[in-house]
């Protein structure tokens, strides 16, 4: 690429959000360049290739809605799509809309500095080149910067060390190997049953037990597909009215309180949800997610299922989560608890006996060495801010994003941040993002941001950035919404609690429909809460 090419817009990332941003900006007649550190499209679905990787949102929903032709022609195979299927879908989208020509792959953005005089961003890239653009659009993903705990002695371990979020593309042969996996969040819960099928021995190092319910994944029922596709637009509309922009047919809470039901009725209702599979169990009654006592009732039900499934009582007890159900993201699984009945699988409590160090031949927890050929870290991500702060982003007056966000991310609508004009974040902190169906949340952000760009361009404006009071008010609003829920009752990555030293701030905003309505109102008011600088 030529040095210092000047563009209308730069999009960073080729996941769901970035791909759609490139498409929409190009349609709007802007010159656009995308950068992506992976060798292909897919974002999180490009990197997370671990055994069992699969989406926990149903495939008919976890997809783009912007093109009726696309949503009609694509045939999902399973109720919950696997990582290879989602990656194939995103590759299809890239081909269908000819998006690859706008991207440079295997290209990392090292820095992005704003020039207030020019009203433009200058980026430096890993290939040594630079690019200048009016708008900087960051679709770098909420779960893209892997967290690898620093465990002493890793360099002397003779085996292989892997992270689920950076799984080797050529695959890993685990057959006959002694495998250890650290972490029992969504990634660990999905990987454990699949790894147990191959490995000679599997040791699961668990710090916090998680709630997981059976996915009951299956091939998609053609009648169900037909029902949705007959009026896909209506299906999307109904889902957009849901708090998480999904699940209108299954996740709408019963208006009844759990306290209005008899113990027998509750058990029947919970068992029906358990048999149906997926996250619907949280919607069995209206108050399971808001009232602590109600939450304990459903949590006790799940603990009973664990005790009924896992044969060894000590292992079962260790697998019973103690925190509020739904406080950390709930997982869905295929045979997770059953896996602990296999003779070659063991569970190690690393809360009681923390991981100490690697030896040449294994991992030591407490006083015990567990011999391993492969150590897998399913230890999550520096969520929501990790990938943004990995770049040297400097706004007006050279202020770094890292400094501006030292006490936690501060945005207006999760889109813009004071001091960083013409920089827009897709699915950023302060927006529904990870608490919503991400492809839909990403589409809403892209549509809104491109609408704002059209508004600015029509007025020949030079720059836009949030006002101090609008941003302060928004941060307060996001915190107030979270404070009224059970989400803040435990340490989770939503709060940044999984990253040592990270400020403890609840980052996503709960409630997609209210958020969308607020964004629409801001646009209708001529982008109220933003300062617009004329050319
Ligand atoms: P995660 O939910 O953050 O889980 C990380 C796990 O590693 C936790 O069990 C954590 O224990 C443990 N851990 C972290 N550091 C540790 C240490 N030093 N020692 C011992 N254990 C440690 O990460 P994830 O499973 O990769 O999932 C992250 C998010 O990605 C999910 O919540 C979900 O939103 C998304 N995801 C979705 C799917 C899906 O669609 N099905 C699949 C994978 C991921 P503590 O709980 O004690 O911190």
Coordinates of C-alpha atoms and ligand atoms in Angstrom, one line a residue:
X1 CA 0.0 0.0 0.0
X2 CA 1.2 3.5 -0.8
X3 CA 2.5 5.6 2.1
X4 CA 0.1 7.9 3.9
X5 CA -3.0 7.0 1.8
X6 CA -5.8 9.3 2.8
X7 CA -9.2 7.7 3.4
X8 CA -12.6 8.6 4.5
X9 CA -12.8 5.7 7.0
X10 CA -10.6 3.0 8.5
X11 CA -12.2 0.0 10.0
X12 CA -10.1 -2.2 12.3
X13 CA -11.2 -5.8 12.6
X14 CA -12.9 -8.3 10.3
X15 CA -15.4 -9.9 12.6
X16 CA -19.1 -9.5 12.5
X17 CA -18.9 -5.8 13.3
X18 CA -16.0 -4.8 11.1
X19 CA -17.2 -6.6 8.0
X20 CA -20.6 -5.0 8.1
X21 CA -19.0 -1.6 8.7
X22 CA -16.9 -1.9 5.6
X23 CA -19.9 -3.0 3.6
X24 CA -22.1 -0.1 4.9
X25 CA -19.5 2.6 4.5
X26 CA -18.7 1.5 1.0
X27 CA -22.3 1.6 0.1
X28 CA -22.4 5.1 1.4
X29 CA -19.7 6.0 -1.1
X30 CA -16.8 6.4 1.3
X31 CA -13.3 5.3 0.7
X32 CA -12.7 2.6 3.3
X33 CA -9.7 0.5 4.3
X34 CA -10.0 -2.4 6.7
X35 CA -7.1 -3.9 8.7
X36 CA -7.2 -7.3 10.4
X37 CA -4.5 -9.1 12.3
X38 CA -5.7 -12.5 11.3
X39 CA -5.0 -14.0 7.9
X40 CA -8.8 -14.2 7.2
X41 CA -12.1 -12.9 8.2
X42 CA -14.1 -14.1 11.3
X43 CA -12.7 -12.2 14.3
X44 CA -13.4 -14.3 17.4
X45 CA -14.5 -17.2 15.2
X46 CA -11.2 -17.1 13.3
X47 CA -9.2 -17.5 16.5
X48 CA -11.3 -19.7 18.8
X49 CA -10.8 -23.1 17.0
X50 CA -10.6 -25.3 20.2
X51 CA -12.4 -28.6 20.2
X52 CA -16.1 -28.1 20.9
X53 CA -16.2 -24.3 20.0
X54 CA -19.7 -23.4 19.3
X55 CA -22.1 -20.5 19.8
X56 CA -24.5 -20.4 22.7
X57 CA -27.1 -18.3 20.7
X58 CA -29.3 -20.1 18.2
X59 CA -28.0 -20.0 14.7
X60 CA -31.1 -18.6 13.1
X61 CA -30.6 -15.6 15.4
X62 CA -26.8 -15.3 15.6
X63 CA -26.4 -14.0 12.0
X64 CA -26.8 -10.8 10.0
X65 CA -30.2 -9.4 9.4
X66 CA -29.2 -6.6 7.0
X67 CA -29.7 -8.6 3.8
X68 CA -32.9 -10.5 3.3
X69 CA -31.3 -12.4 0.4
X70 CA -28.4 -13.5 2.6
X71 CA -30.6 -14.7 5.5
X72 CA -32.8 -16.6 3.0
X73 CA -30.0 -18.3 1.2
X74 CA -27.8 -19.3 4.1
X75 CA -28.7 -22.8 5.5
X76 CA -27.7 -23.3 9.1
X77 CA -27.2 -26.9 9.9
X78 CA -27.6 -27.0 13.6
X79 CA -29.6 -25.3 16.3
X80 CA -26.3 -24.0 17.8
X81 CA -23.7 -23.5 15.1
X82 CA -20.2 -24.8 15.5
X83 CA -17.2 -22.5 15.0
X84 CA -16.3 -24.0 11.6
X85 CA -19.9 -23.3 10.4
X86 CA -19.9 -19.7 11.7
X87 CA -16.5 -19.1 10.1
X88 CA -17.8 -20.6 6.8
X89 CA -20.8 -18.2 7.1
X90 CA -18.5 -15.1 7.6
X91 CA -16.4 -16.2 4.6
X92 CA -19.5 -16.5 2.5
X93 CA -20.5 -13.0 3.6
X94 CA -17.1 -11.7 2.7
X95 CA -17.3 -13.2 -0.8
X96 CA -20.9 -12.4 -1.4
X97 CA -20.4 -8.7 -0.7
X98 CA -16.9 -8.6 -2.1
X99 CA -15.4 -7.4 1.2
X100 CA -11.9 -8.9 1.1
X101 CA -10.8 -6.3 -1.5
X102 CA -11.1 -3.6 1.2
X103 CA -9.0 -5.4 3.8
X104 CA -5.3 -5.9 4.5
X105 CA -5.0 -9.1 6.5
X106 CA -2.1 -10.0 8.8
X107 CA -1.8 -6.3 9.5
X108 CA -1.9 -5.0 13.0
X109 CA -2.7 -1.4 13.9
X110 CA 0.2 -0.3 16.1
X111 CA -0.9 3.3 16.8
X112 CA -3.6 5.8 15.9
X113 CA -3.0 9.4 16.6
X114 CA -5.5 12.2 16.1
X115 CA -4.5 15.5 14.4
X116 CA -7.0 18.2 15.5
X117 CA -5.9 20.6 12.9
X118 CA -6.5 18.2 10.1
X119 CA -9.5 16.5 11.8
X120 CA -7.9 13.2 10.8
X121 CA -6.4 10.0 12.3
X122 CA -2.9 8.8 11.3
X123 CA -2.4 5.1 11.8
X124 CA 0.9 3.2 11.8
X125 CA 0.7 -0.5 10.8
X126 CA 2.7 -3.6 11.5
X127 CA 4.0 -3.6 7.9
X128 CA 5.7 -0.2 8.6
X129 CA 3.2 1.8 6.5
X130 CA 0.9 4.6 7.6
X131 CA -2.6 5.6 6.7
X132 CA -4.6 8.8 7.3
X133 CA -8.4 8.8 7.6
X134 CA -11.1 11.1 8.8
X135 CA -13.0 8.4 10.7
X136 CA -11.6 5.6 12.8
X137 CA -13.9 2.8 13.4
X138 CA -12.9 0.1 15.9
X139 CA -14.4 -3.3 15.5
X140 CA -11.7 -5.1 17.4
X141 CA -14.0 -7.4 19.4
X142 CA -15.0 -7.7 23.0
X143 CA -13.3 -11.0 23.7
X144 CA -10.1 -10.9 21.6
X145 CA -7.2 -10.4 24.0
X146 CA -6.4 -13.7 25.6
X147 CA -5.7 -13.8 29.4
X148 CA -2.9 -16.2 30.1
X149 CA -2.1 -16.5 33.8
X150 CA 1.6 -16.1 34.5
X151 CA 2.6 -19.4 36.0
X152 CA 6.2 -19.8 37.0
X153 CA 8.3 -22.3 35.1
X154 CA 6.3 -22.3 31.9
X155 CA 9.6 -22.1 29.9
X156 CA 10.8 -25.4 31.4
X157 CA 7.7 -27.4 30.7
X158 CA 8.5 -29.9 28.0
X159 CA 4.9 -30.2 26.8
X160 CA 2.7 -27.9 24.8
X161 CA 1.0 -24.9 26.3
X162 CA -2.1 -23.6 24.4
X163 CA -4.9 -21.1 24.9
X164 CA -8.4 -21.8 23.6
X165 CA -8.6 -18.3 22.1
X166 CA -5.4 -18.9 20.0
X167 CA -5.9 -22.4 19.0
X168 CA -3.4 -23.7 16.3
X169 CA -5.1 -23.6 12.9
X170 CA -3.5 -26.9 11.9
X171 CA -5.3 -28.5 14.9
X172 CA -3.8 -30.4 17.8
X173 CA -3.6 -34.2 18.1
X174 CA -4.6 -34.9 21.7
X175 CA -5.0 -38.7 21.2
X176 CA -3.4 -40.7 23.9
X177 CA -2.0 -37.6 25.6
X178 CA -2.2 -36.4 29.2
X179 CA -4.1 -33.2 29.0
X180 CA -4.7 -30.5 31.6
X181 CA -7.2 -27.7 31.1
X182 CA -7.3 -24.6 33.3
X183 CA -10.6 -22.7 33.4
X184 CA -14.3 -23.8 33.4
X185 CA -16.1 -20.8 31.7
X186 CA -17.9 -21.2 28.4
X187 CA -14.7 -22.3 26.5
X188 CA -13.6 -24.8 29.1
X189 CA -17.1 -26.3 29.5
X190 CA -17.3 -26.8 25.7
X191 CA -13.8 -28.2 25.3
X192 CA -13.8 -30.6 28.3
X193 CA -16.2 -33.3 26.8
X194 CA -14.5 -33.1 23.4
X195 CA -11.0 -33.4 24.8
X196 CA -12.0 -36.3 27.1
X197 CA -12.9 -38.2 23.9
X198 CA -9.4 -38.1 22.7
X199 CA -7.1 -37.7 25.7
X200 CA -5.6 -40.6 27.6
X201 CA -6.0 -38.6 30.8
X202 CA -7.8 -35.3 31.4
X203 CA -7.3 -33.1 34.4
X204 CA -9.6 -30.2 34.8
X205 CA -8.3 -27.4 37.0
X206 CA -11.3 -25.5 38.3
X207 CA -11.2 -22.3 40.3
X208 CA -14.9 -21.4 40.2
X209 CA -17.6 -23.8 39.3
X210 CA -19.9 -22.5 36.6
X211 CA -23.6 -23.0 35.9
X212 CA -24.1 -24.8 32.7
X213 CA -27.3 -26.3 31.3
X214 CA -27.6 -28.9 28.5
X215 CA -27.6 -27.3 25.0
X216 CA -29.7 -30.1 23.5
X217 CA -28.1 -29.2 20.3
X218 CA -29.5 -31.0 17.2
X219 CA -29.8 -30.6 13.5
X220 CA -32.2 -27.7 12.7
X221 CA -35.8 -28.8 12.1
X222 CA -36.7 -27.9 8.5
X223 CA -40.2 -26.9 9.7
X224 CA -38.7 -24.4 12.2
X225 CA -36.4 -23.0 9.5
X226 CA -39.3 -22.6 7.2
X227 CA -41.4 -20.9 9.9
X228 CA -38.6 -18.3 10.6
X229 CA -37.8 -17.7 6.9
X230 CA -41.4 -17.2 5.9
X231 CA -41.2 -13.9 7.8
X232 CA -37.6 -13.4 8.9
X233 CA -38.1 -9.7 9.3
X234 CA -40.8 -10.2 11.9
X235 CA -38.6 -12.7 13.7
X236 CA -35.8 -10.1 13.8
X237 CA -38.2 -7.4 14.9
X238 CA -39.5 -9.5 17.8
X239 CA -36.0 -10.4 18.9
X240 CA -34.9 -6.8 18.9
X241 CA -37.5 -6.1 21.5
X242 CA -35.9 -8.6 23.9
X243 CA -33.5 -7.4 26.5
X244 CA -30.6 -9.3 24.8
X245 CA -31.9 -8.8 21.3
X246 CA -32.7 -12.5 21.0
X247 CA -34.9 -15.4 22.1
X248 CA -38.4 -13.9 21.5
X249 CA -39.7 -17.4 21.1
X250 CA -38.0 -18.9 24.1
X251 CA -36.4 -16.5 26.5
X252 CA -39.4 -14.2 27.3
X253 CA -39.8 -14.6 31.1
X254 CA -43.0 -16.1 32.3
X255 CA -44.8 -13.1 34.0
X256 CA -45.3 -15.2 37.1
X257 CA -43.1 -14.9 40.1
X258 CA -41.4 -18.2 41.3
X259 CA -43.1 -17.5 44.7
X260 CA -46.5 -17.8 43.1
X261 CA -45.8 -21.4 42.1
X262 CA -45.9 -24.5 44.3
X263 CA -42.7 -26.5 44.8
X264 CA -44.2 -29.2 42.5
X265 CA -45.1 -26.7 39.8
X266 CA -41.6 -25.1 40.0
X267 CA -39.9 -28.5 39.6
X268 CA -42.0 -29.4 36.6
X269 CA -41.3 -26.0 35.0
X270 CA -37.6 -26.2 35.6
X271 CA -37.4 -29.8 34.4
X272 CA -39.2 -28.8 31.2
X273 CA -36.7 -26.0 30.6
X274 CA -33.8 -28.4 31.4
X275 CA -35.2 -30.9 28.9
X276 CA -35.6 -28.1 26.3
X277 CA -32.0 -27.0 26.8
X278 CA -30.3 -23.6 26.3
X279 CA -30.5 -20.6 28.5
X280 CA -34.3 -20.5 28.8
X281 CA -34.1 -21.8 32.4
X282 CA -33.4 -18.3 33.5
X283 CA -36.7 -17.2 32.1
X284 CA -38.8 -19.8 33.8
X285 CA -40.2 -17.1 36.2
X286 CA -40.1 -13.4 36.1
X287 CA -37.9 -12.8 39.1
X288 CA -35.1 -15.4 38.8
X289 CA -32.7 -12.8 37.5
X290 CA -33.7 -9.9 39.8
X291 CA -34.5 -11.4 43.2
X292 CA -31.8 -13.1 45.2
X293 CA -34.1 -15.6 47.0
X294 CA -35.8 -16.5 43.7
X295 CA -32.4 -16.9 42.1
X296 CA -31.4 -19.4 44.9
X297 CA -34.4 -21.5 44.0
X298 CA -33.4 -22.0 40.4
X299 CA -29.7 -22.3 41.4
X300 CA -30.7 -25.1 43.9
X301 CA -32.5 -26.9 41.0
X302 CA -29.3 -26.8 38.9
X303 CA -27.2 -28.0 41.8
X304 CA -29.6 -30.9 42.2
X305 CA -29.2 -31.8 38.5
X306 CA -25.4 -31.8 39.0
X307 CA -25.6 -34.1 42.1
X308 CA -28.0 -36.4 40.2
X309 CA -25.6 -36.6 37.2
X310 CA -22.1 -36.8 38.7
X311 CA -21.5 -40.1 40.5
X312 CA -18.7 -39.2 42.8
X313 CA -20.3 -37.1 45.6
X314 CA -17.1 -35.1 46.3
X315 CA -16.7 -34.2 42.6
X316 CA -20.3 -33.3 42.3
X317 CA -20.1 -31.0 45.3
X318 CA -17.0 -29.3 43.8
X319 CA -18.9 -28.8 40.5
X320 CA -21.8 -27.1 42.3
X321 CA -21.5 -23.4 41.8
X322 CA -22.0 -21.1 44.8
X323 CA -22.5 -17.7 43.1
X324 CA -25.7 -16.2 41.9
X325 CA -26.9 -18.0 38.7
X326 CA -26.5 -15.7 35.7
X327 CA -24.0 -13.4 37.5
X328 CA -21.2 -14.8 35.3
X329 CA -22.4 -15.7 31.8
X330 CA -24.2 -19.0 32.0
X331 CA -22.8 -21.8 29.8
X332 CA -24.6 -24.4 27.7
X333 CA -22.9 -27.7 27.2
X334 CA -23.1 -31.1 25.7
X335 CA -22.2 -33.8 28.2
X336 CA -20.1 -31.6 30.6
X337 CA -21.2 -33.1 33.9
X338 CA -21.3 -36.6 32.5
X339 CA -17.7 -36.3 31.5
X340 CA -16.6 -36.3 35.1
X341 CA -18.0 -39.9 35.4
X342 CA -15.3 -41.1 33.0
X343 CA -12.5 -43.0 34.7
X344 CA -9.7 -41.0 33.0
X345 CA -11.1 -37.5 33.9
X346 CA -10.4 -35.8 37.2
X347 CA -11.3 -32.5 38.7
X348 CA -8.8 -30.4 40.8
X349 CA -9.9 -27.6 43.0
X350 CA -7.4 -24.8 42.3
X351 CA -9.2 -22.4 44.6
X352 CA -8.2 -24.5 47.6
X353 CA -4.9 -25.5 46.0
X354 CA -3.8 -22.7 43.6
X355 CA -1.7 -23.4 40.6
X356 CA 1.8 -23.1 41.8
X357 CA 4.3 -23.7 39.0
X358 CA 5.2 -25.8 36.0
X359 CA 7.8 -28.5 36.2
X360 CA 9.4 -30.1 33.1
X361 CA 6.7 -32.7 33.1
X362 CA 3.6 -31.1 34.5
X363 CA 1.7 -28.6 36.6
X364 CA 1.8 -28.3 40.3
X365 CA -1.3 -27.3 42.3
X366 CA -1.1 -27.3 46.0
X367 CA 1.6 -29.8 46.8
X368 CA 0.7 -32.2 44.0
X369 CA 2.3 -32.5 40.6
X370 CA -0.1 -33.4 37.7
X371 CA 1.9 -34.9 34.9
X372 CA 0.9 -33.4 31.5
X373 CA 1.8 -33.6 27.8
X374 CA -0.4 -30.6 27.0
X375 CA -1.6 -27.7 29.2
X376 CA -4.6 -25.8 27.8
X377 CA -5.6 -22.4 29.2
X378 CA -9.3 -21.7 28.9
X379 CA -8.8 -18.7 31.0
X380 CA -10.7 -16.1 29.1
X381 CA -10.0 -12.6 27.9
X382 CA -9.2 -9.0 28.9
X383 CA -12.7 -8.3 27.8
X384 CA -14.1 -5.2 26.1
X385 CA -11.1 -2.9 26.6
X386 CA -8.1 -5.2 26.1
X387 CA -7.9 -5.0 22.3
X388 CA -8.6 -1.3 22.3
X389 CA -5.9 -0.5 24.8
X390 CA -3.4 -2.7 23.1
X391 CA -3.1 -0.1 20.4
X392 CA -1.3 3.2 21.1
X393 CA -4.4 5.4 20.6
X394 CA -3.9 9.1 21.2
X395 CA -6.6 11.7 20.9
X396 CA -6.7 15.5 21.1
X397 CA -3.7 17.0 22.8
X398 CA -1.9 13.6 22.6
X399 CA -3.9 12.1 25.5
X400 CA -3.7 8.3 25.4
X401 CA -6.8 6.2 25.6
X402 CA -5.1 4.2 28.3
X403 CA -4.8 7.4 30.4
X404 CA -8.3 8.6 29.6
X405 CA -9.7 5.2 30.7
X406 CA -7.3 4.6 33.7
X407 CA -10.3 4.4 36.1
X408 CA -12.3 2.3 33.6
X409 CA -13.7 2.9 30.2
X410 CA -15.7 6.1 29.7
X411 CA -18.0 6.5 26.7
X412 CA -21.1 8.2 25.5
X413 CA -23.5 5.5 24.2
X414 CA -20.6 3.1 24.1
X415 CA -19.8 4.6 20.7
X416 CA -17.6 7.7 21.3
X417 CA -15.3 8.9 24.0
X418 CA -14.4 12.4 25.0
X419 CA -11.0 13.6 23.7
X420 CA -11.1 11.2 20.8
X421 CA -13.0 12.9 18.0
X422 CA -14.2 11.0 14.9
X423 CA -13.3 7.7 16.7
X424 CA -16.2 5.2 16.9
X425 CA -16.2 1.9 18.8
X426 CA -18.4 -1.0 17.6
X427 CA -19.9 -2.9 20.5
X428 CA -17.9 -0.9 22.9
X429 CA -18.0 -0.6 26.7
X430 CA -21.2 1.2 27.7
X431 CA -23.2 -0.5 24.9
X432 CA -25.3 -3.7 25.1
X433 CA -22.5 -5.6 23.2
X434 CA -21.8 -8.9 25.0
X435 CA -25.1 -8.8 26.9
X436 CA -26.9 -8.8 23.5
X437 CA -26.9 -11.0 20.4
X438 CA -23.6 -9.6 19.1
X439 CA -24.3 -9.6 15.3
X440 CA -27.5 -7.7 15.9
X441 CA -25.8 -5.3 18.4
X442 CA -23.0 -4.8 15.9
X443 CA -25.5 -4.0 13.0
X444 CA -27.3 -1.5 15.2
X445 CA -24.0 0.2 16.0
X446 CA -22.9 0.3 12.3
X447 CA -26.2 1.6 11.1
X448 CA -26.2 4.3 13.7
X449 CA -22.6 5.3 13.2
X450 CA -22.9 5.4 9.4
X451 CA -26.1 7.5 9.8
X452 CA -24.1 9.9 12.0
X453 CA -21.3 10.1 9.4
X454 CA -23.9 10.8 6.6
X455 CA -25.3 13.6 8.8
X456 CA -21.8 15.1 9.4
X457 CA -20.8 14.8 5.7
X458 CA -24.0 16.5 4.6
X459 CA -23.1 19.4 6.8
X460 CA -19.4 19.4 5.8
X461 CA -18.5 18.9 9.5
X462 CA -14.9 18.4 10.5
X463 CA -15.2 16.5 13.7
X464 CA -17.6 15.1 16.3
X465 CA -17.0 14.0 19.9
X466 CA -19.0 13.5 23.1
X467 CA -19.6 16.3 25.5
X468 CA -18.3 15.9 29.0
X469 CA -21.7 16.0 30.7
X470 CA -23.2 13.6 28.2
X471 CA -20.4 11.1 28.8
X472 CA -20.5 11.5 32.6
X473 CA -24.3 11.0 32.5
X474 CA -23.9 7.9 30.3
X475 CA -21.3 6.3 32.5
X476 CA -23.6 6.9 35.5
X477 CA -26.5 5.4 33.6
X478 CA -24.6 2.2 32.7
X479 CA -23.6 1.8 36.3
X480 CA -27.1 2.5 37.7
X481 CA -28.6 -0.1 35.3
X482 CA -26.1 -2.7 36.5
X483 CA -26.5 -1.8 40.1
X484 CA -30.2 -2.7 40.0
X485 CA -29.3 -6.3 38.9
X486 CA -27.6 -9.4 40.3
X487 CA -24.8 -9.0 37.8
X488 CA -22.6 -7.1 40.2
X489 CA -22.8 -9.7 42.9
X490 CA -19.8 -11.7 41.8
X491 CA -16.4 -11.3 40.2
X492 CA -16.8 -11.6 36.5
X493 CA -15.1 -10.4 33.3
X494 CA -18.1 -8.0 32.8
X495 CA -16.6 -6.1 35.8
X496 CA -13.0 -6.6 34.6
X497 CA -12.4 -8.7 37.8
X498 CA -10.5 -11.4 35.9
X499 CA -7.7 -9.1 35.0
X500 CA -5.2 -8.2 37.8
X501 CA -5.1 -4.5 38.3
X502 CA -8.0 -3.7 36.0
X503 CA -10.5 -1.1 37.3
X504 CA -13.7 -2.7 38.5
X505 CA -16.4 -1.2 36.4
X506 CA -19.4 -2.9 34.9
X507 CA -18.7 -2.5 31.2
X508 CA -21.7 -3.6 29.1
X509 CA -25.1 -2.0 29.3
X510 CA -28.1 -4.2 30.0
X511 CA -31.1 -3.7 27.8
X512 CA -30.9 -3.6 24.0
X513 CA -34.4 -2.1 23.2
X514 CA -34.0 0.9 25.6
X515 CA -30.5 1.5 24.3
X516 CA -31.6 1.4 20.6
X517 CA -34.5 3.8 21.4
X518 CA -32.0 6.2 23.2
X519 CA -29.6 6.1 20.2
X520 CA -32.5 6.8 17.8
X521 CA -33.6 9.7 20.0
X522 CA -30.0 11.2 20.1
X523 CA -29.9 11.0 16.3
X524 CA -33.3 12.6 15.9
X525 CA -32.1 15.4 18.1
X526 CA -29.2 16.1 15.7
X527 CA -26.8 14.0 17.8
X528 CA -27.5 15.6 21.1
X529 CA -24.7 15.1 23.6
X530 CA -22.0 15.5 20.9
X531 CA -20.0 18.5 20.0
X532 CA -19.8 19.0 16.2
X533 CA -16.9 21.0 14.9
X534 CA -17.6 22.8 11.5
X535 CA -15.0 22.5 8.7
Ligands
LIG1 P1 -14.1 -17.0 31.2 O1 -15.6 -17.1 31.1 O2 -13.5 -15.7 31.6 O3 -13.6 -18.2 32.0 C1 -12.3 -18.3 32.4 C2 -12.1 -19.5 33.3 O4 -10.7 -19.5 33.6 C3 -12.8 -19.3 34.6 O5 -13.3 -20.5 35.1 C4 -11.8 -18.7 35.5 O6 -12.0 -18.9 36.9 C5 -10.6 -19.5 35.0 N1 -9.3 -18.9 35.4 C6 -8.8 -17.7 34.9 N2 -7.6 -17.4 35.4 C7 -7.3 -18.5 36.2 C8 -6.2 -18.8 37.0 N3 -5.1 -18.0 37.1 N4 -6.2 -20.0 37.7 C9 -7.3 -20.8 37.6 N5 -8.4 -20.6 36.8 C10 -8.4 -19.4 36.2 O7 -13.5 -17.3 29.7 P2 -14.1 -18.1 28.5 O8 -14.6 -19.4 29.0 O9 -13.1 -18.1 27.4 O10 -15.4 -17.3 28.1 C11 -15.4 -15.9 27.9 C12 -16.6 -15.5 27.3 O11 -16.5 -15.7 25.9 C13 -17.9 -16.2 27.7 O12 -18.4 -15.7 28.9 C14 -18.8 -15.9 26.5 O13 -19.3 -14.7 26.5 C15 -17.8 -16.0 25.3 N6 -17.8 -17.4 24.9 C16 -18.9 -17.9 24.3 C17 -18.9 -19.2 23.9 C18 -20.2 -19.7 23.4 O14 -20.9 -19.0 22.6 N7 -20.6 -20.8 23.7 C19 -17.9 -20.0 24.0 C20 -16.7 -19.5 24.5 C21 -16.7 -18.2 25.0 P3 -12.7 -17.8 37.8 O15 -14.2 -17.9 37.4 O16 -12.4 -18.2 39.2 O17 -12.1 -16.5 37.4

